PDB file of C-alpha atoms in Angstrom:
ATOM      1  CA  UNK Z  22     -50.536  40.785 -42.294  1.00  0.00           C
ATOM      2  CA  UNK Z  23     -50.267  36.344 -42.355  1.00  0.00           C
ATOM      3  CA  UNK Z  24     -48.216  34.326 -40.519  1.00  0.00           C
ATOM      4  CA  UNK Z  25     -45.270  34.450 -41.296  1.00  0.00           C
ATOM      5  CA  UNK Z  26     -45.169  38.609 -41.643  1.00  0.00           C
ATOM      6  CA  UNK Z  27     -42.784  40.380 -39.918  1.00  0.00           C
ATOM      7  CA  UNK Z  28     -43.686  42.322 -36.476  1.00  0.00           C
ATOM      8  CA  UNK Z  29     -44.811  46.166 -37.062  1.00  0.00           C
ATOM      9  CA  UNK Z  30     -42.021  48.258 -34.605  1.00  0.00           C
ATOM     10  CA  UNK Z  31     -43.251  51.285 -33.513  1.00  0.00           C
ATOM     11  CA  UNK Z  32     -41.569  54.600 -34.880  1.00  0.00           C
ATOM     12  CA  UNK Z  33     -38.414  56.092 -32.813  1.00  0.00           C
ATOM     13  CA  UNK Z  34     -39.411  58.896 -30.078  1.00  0.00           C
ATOM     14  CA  UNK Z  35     -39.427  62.439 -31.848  1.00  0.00           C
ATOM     15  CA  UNK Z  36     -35.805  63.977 -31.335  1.00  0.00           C
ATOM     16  CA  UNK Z  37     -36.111  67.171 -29.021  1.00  0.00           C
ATOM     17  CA  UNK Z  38     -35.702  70.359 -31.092  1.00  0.00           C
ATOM     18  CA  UNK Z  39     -34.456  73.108 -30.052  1.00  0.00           C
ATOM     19  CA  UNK Z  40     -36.766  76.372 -28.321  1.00  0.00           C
ATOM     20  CA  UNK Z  41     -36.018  78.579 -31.221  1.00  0.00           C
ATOM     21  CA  UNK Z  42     -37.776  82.822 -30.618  1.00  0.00           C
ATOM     22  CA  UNK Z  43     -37.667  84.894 -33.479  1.00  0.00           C
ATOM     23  CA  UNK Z  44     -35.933  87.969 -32.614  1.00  0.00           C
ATOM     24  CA  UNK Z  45     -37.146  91.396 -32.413  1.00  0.00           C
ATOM     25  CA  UNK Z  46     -35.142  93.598 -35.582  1.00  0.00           C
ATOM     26  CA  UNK Z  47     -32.389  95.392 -33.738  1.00  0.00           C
ATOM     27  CA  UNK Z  48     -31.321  98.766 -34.373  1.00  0.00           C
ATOM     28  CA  UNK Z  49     -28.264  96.494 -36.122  1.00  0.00           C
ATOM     29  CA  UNK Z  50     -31.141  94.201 -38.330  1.00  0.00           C
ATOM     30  CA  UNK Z  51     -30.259  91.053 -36.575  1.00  0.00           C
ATOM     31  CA  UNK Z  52     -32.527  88.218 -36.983  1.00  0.00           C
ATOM     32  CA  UNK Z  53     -32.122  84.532 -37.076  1.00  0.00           C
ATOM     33  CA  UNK Z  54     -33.017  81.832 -33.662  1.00  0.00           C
ATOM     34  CA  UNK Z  55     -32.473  83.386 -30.376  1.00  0.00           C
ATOM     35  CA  UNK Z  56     -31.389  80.206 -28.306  1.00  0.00           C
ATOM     36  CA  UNK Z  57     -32.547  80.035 -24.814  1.00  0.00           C
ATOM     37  CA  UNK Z  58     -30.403  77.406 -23.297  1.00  0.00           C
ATOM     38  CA  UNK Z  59     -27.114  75.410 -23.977  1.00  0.00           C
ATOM     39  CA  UNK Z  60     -29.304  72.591 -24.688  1.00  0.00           C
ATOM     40  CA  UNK Z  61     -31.082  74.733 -27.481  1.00  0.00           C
ATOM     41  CA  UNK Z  62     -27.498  75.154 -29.031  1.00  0.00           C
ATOM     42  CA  UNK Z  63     -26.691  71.540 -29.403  1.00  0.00           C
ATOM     43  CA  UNK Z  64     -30.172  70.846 -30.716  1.00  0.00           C
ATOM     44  CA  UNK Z  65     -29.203  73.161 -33.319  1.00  0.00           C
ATOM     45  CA  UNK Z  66     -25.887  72.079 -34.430  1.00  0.00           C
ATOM     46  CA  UNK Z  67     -28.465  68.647 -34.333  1.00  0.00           C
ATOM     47  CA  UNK Z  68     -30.747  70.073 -36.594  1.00  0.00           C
ATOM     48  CA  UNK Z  69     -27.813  71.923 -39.082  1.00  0.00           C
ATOM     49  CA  UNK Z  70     -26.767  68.440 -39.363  1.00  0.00           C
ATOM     50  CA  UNK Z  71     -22.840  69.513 -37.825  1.00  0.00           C
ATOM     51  CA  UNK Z  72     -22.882  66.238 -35.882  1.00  0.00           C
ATOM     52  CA  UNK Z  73     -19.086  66.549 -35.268  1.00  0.00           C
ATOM     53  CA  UNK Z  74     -19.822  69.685 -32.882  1.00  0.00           C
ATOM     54  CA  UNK Z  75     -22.757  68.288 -31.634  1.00  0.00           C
ATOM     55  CA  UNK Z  76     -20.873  65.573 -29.825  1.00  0.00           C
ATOM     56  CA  UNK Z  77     -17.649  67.648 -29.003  1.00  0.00           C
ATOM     57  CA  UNK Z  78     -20.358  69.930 -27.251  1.00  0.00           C
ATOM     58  CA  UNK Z  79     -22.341  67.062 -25.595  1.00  0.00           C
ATOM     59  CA  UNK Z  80     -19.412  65.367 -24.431  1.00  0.00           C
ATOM     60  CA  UNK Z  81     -16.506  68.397 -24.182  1.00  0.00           C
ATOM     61  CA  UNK Z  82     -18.427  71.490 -22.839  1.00  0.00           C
ATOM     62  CA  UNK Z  83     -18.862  71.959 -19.237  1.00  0.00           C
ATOM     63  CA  UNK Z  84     -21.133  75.060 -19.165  1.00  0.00           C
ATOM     64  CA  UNK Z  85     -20.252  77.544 -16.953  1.00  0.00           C
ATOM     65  CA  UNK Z  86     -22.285  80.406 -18.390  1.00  0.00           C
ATOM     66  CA  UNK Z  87     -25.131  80.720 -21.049  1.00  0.00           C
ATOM     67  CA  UNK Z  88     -26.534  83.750 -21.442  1.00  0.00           C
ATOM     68  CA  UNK Z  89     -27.853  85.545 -24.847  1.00  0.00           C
ATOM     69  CA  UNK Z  90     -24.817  86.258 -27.312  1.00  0.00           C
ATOM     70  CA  UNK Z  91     -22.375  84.486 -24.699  1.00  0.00           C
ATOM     71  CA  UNK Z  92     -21.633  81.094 -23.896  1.00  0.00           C
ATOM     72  CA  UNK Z  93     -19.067  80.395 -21.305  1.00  0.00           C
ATOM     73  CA  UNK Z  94     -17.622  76.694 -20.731  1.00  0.00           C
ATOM     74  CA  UNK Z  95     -14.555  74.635 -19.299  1.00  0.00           C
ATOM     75  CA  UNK Z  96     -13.335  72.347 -21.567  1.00  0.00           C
ATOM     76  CA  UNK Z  97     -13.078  68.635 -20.875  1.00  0.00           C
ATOM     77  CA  UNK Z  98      -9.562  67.148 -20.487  1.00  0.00           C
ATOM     78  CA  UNK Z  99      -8.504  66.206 -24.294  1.00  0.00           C
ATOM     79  CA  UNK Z 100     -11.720  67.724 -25.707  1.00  0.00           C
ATOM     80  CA  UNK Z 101     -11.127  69.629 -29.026  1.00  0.00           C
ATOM     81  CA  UNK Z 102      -8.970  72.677 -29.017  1.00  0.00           C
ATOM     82  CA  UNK Z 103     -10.916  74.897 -30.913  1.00  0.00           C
ATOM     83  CA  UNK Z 104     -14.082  73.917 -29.984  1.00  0.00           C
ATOM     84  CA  UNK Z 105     -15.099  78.038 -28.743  1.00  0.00           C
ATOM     85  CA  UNK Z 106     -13.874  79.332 -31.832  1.00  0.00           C
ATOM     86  CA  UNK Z 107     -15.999  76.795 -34.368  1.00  0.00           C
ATOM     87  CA  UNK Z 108     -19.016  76.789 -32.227  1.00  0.00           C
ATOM     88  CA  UNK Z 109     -18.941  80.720 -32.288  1.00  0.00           C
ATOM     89  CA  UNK Z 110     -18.313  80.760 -36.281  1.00  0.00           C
ATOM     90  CA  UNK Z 111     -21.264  78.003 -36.569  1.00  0.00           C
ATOM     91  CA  UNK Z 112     -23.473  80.593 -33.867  1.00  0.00           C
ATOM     92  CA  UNK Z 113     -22.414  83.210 -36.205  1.00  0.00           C
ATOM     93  CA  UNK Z 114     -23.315  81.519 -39.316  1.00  0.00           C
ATOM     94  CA  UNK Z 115     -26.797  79.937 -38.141  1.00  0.00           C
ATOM     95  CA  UNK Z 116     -28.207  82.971 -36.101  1.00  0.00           C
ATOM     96  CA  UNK Z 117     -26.603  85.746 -38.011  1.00  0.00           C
ATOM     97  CA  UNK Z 118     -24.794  87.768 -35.532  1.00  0.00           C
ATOM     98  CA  UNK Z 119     -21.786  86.942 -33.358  1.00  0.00           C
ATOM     99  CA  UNK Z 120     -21.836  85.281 -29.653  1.00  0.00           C
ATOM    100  CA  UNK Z 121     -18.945  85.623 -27.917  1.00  0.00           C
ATOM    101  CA  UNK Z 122     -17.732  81.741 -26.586  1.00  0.00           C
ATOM    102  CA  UNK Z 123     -15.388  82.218 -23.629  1.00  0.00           C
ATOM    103  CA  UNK Z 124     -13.177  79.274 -22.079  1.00  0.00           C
ATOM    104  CA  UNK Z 125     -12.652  79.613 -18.353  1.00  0.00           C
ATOM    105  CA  UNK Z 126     -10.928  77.413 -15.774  1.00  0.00           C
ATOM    106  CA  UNK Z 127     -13.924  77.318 -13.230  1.00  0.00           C
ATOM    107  CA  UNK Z 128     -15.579  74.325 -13.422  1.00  0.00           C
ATOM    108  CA  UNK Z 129     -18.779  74.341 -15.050  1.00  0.00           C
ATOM    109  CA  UNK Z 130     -21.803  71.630 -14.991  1.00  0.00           C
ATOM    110  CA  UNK Z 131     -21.294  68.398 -16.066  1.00  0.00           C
ATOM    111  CA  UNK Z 132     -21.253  67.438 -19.706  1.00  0.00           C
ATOM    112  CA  UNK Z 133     -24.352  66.615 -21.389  1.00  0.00           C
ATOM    113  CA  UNK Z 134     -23.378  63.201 -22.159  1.00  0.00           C
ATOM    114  CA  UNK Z 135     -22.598  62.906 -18.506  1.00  0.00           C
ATOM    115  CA  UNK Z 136     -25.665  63.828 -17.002  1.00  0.00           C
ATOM    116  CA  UNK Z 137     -27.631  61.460 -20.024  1.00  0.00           C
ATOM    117  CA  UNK Z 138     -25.050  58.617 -18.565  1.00  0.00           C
ATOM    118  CA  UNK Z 139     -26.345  59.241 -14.857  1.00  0.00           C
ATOM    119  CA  UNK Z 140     -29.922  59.533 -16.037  1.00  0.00           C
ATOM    120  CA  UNK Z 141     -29.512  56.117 -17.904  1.00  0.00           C
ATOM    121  CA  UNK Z 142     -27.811  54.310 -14.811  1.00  0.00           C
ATOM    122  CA  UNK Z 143     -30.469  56.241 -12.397  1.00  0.00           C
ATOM    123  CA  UNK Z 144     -33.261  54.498 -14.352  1.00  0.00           C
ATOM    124  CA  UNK Z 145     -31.276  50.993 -14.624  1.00  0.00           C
ATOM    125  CA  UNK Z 146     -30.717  51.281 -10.744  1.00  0.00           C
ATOM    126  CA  UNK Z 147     -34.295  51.777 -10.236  1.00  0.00           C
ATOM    127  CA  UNK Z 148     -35.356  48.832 -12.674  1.00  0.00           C
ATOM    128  CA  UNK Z 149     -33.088  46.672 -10.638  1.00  0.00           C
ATOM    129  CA  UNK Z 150     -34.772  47.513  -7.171  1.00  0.00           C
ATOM    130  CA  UNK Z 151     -38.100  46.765  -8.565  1.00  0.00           C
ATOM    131  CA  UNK Z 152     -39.370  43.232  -6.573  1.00  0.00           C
ATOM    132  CA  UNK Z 153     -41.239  41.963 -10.398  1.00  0.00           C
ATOM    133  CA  UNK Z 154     -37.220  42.808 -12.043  1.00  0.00           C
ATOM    134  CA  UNK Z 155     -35.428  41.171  -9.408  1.00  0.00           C
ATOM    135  CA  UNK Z 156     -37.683  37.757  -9.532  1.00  0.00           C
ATOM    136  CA  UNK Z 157     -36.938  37.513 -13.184  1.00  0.00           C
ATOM    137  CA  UNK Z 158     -33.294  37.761 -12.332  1.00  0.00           C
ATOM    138  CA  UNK Z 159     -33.379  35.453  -9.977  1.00  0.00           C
ATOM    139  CA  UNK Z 160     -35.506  32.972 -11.643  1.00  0.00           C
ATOM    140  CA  UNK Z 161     -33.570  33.418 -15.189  1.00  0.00           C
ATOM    141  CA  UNK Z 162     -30.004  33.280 -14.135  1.00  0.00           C
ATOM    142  CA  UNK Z 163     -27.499  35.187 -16.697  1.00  0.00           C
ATOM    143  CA  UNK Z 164     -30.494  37.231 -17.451  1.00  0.00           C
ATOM    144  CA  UNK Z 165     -29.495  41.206 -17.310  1.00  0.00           C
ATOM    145  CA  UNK Z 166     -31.436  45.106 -18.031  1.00  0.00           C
ATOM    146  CA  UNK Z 167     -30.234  45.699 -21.211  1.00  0.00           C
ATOM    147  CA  UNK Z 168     -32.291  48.965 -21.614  1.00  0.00           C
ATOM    148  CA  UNK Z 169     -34.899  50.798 -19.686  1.00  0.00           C
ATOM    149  CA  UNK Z 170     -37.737  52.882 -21.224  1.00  0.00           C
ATOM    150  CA  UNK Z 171     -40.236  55.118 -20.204  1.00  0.00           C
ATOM    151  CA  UNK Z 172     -43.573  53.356 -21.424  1.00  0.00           C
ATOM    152  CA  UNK Z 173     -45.282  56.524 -21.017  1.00  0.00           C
ATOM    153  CA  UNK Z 174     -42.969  58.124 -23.308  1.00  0.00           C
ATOM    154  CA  UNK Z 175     -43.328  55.370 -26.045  1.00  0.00           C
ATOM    155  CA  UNK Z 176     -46.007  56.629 -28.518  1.00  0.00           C
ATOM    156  CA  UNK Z 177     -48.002  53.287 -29.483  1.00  0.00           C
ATOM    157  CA  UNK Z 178     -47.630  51.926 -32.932  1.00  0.00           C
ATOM    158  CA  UNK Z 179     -50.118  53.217 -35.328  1.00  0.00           C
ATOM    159  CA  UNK Z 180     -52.133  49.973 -35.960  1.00  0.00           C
ATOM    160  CA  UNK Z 181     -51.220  48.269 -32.959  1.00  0.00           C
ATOM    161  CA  UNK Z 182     -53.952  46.860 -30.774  1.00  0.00           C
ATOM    162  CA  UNK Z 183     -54.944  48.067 -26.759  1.00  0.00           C
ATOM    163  CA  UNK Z 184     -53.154  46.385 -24.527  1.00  0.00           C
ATOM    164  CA  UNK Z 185     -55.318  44.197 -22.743  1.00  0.00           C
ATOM    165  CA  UNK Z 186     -52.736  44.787 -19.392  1.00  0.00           C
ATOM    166  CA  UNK Z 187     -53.431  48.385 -19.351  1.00  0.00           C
ATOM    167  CA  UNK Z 188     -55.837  49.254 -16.876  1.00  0.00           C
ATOM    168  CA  UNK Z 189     -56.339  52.778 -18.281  1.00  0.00           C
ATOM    169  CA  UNK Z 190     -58.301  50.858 -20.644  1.00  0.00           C
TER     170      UNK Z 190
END
């Protein structure tokens, strides 16, 4: 690439996929995923491209329960009414055989798009403390963390060269 040639970005993290076991045949001939983990169910409704019940899970379900063929969850004040019944038609569909989804009235976890808010301000909160991020901040004034990342977690960019910084190197 010349001058003048726009800077090579470095392809998006890989998107979590869900931990997806083959079932044994059942006396009944069931097949399809057998999902491990609430988590594994939104990755799912990811990965069958139904982002509307992705979100209403991430940010509506407070699990209370997941266990194999039942999910059990509180549902967040004004989150969609009929979120149990179209996630279990959508379990139904995608895994072949019927979960039962149960609202209850205990509590539950916190929402999945709560607990990725908390992570998010944990790591901002810990940026901030660090002596190097609070120099810049007081030496550019206005200056703010935008966004935090995991440098270990950032695959490098095919063609891009060492970094001459790292001392792994």
């Amino acid at each position: 690439a010349g001058p003048g040639a726009a800077p090579v970005r470095p392809a998006p993290p890989p998107v979590p996929r869900p931990t997806l076991v083959q079932s044994a045949p059942a006396a009944k001939a069931e097949s399809g995923p057998r999902l491990r983990r609430f988590e594994d169910v939104v990755a799912l409704a990811d990965e069958r491209r139904d982002i509307g019940l992705k979100m209403a899970l991430e940010r509506d379900a407070h699990l209370v329960r997941f266990e194999d063929g039942r999910i059990e969850f509180r549902l967040a004040e004004g989150g969609r009414a009929t979120l149990a019944n179209d996630l279990a038609n959508a379990l139904h569909l995608w895994t072949g055989r019927r979960w039962a989804v149960v609202l209850s009235q205990e509590a539950g976890e916190a929402t999945l798009a709560a607990r990725a808010k908390a992570a998010v301000e944990s790591r901002h909160q810990g940026a901030a403390s660090h002596p190097l991020v609070q120099a810049v901040l007081k030496n550019f004034p206005g200056a703010q963390i935008v966004d935090v990342r995991d440098k270990a977690a950032d695959p490098p960019a095919p063609d891009a060269p060492p970094d001459a910084d790292d001392p792994d190197l």
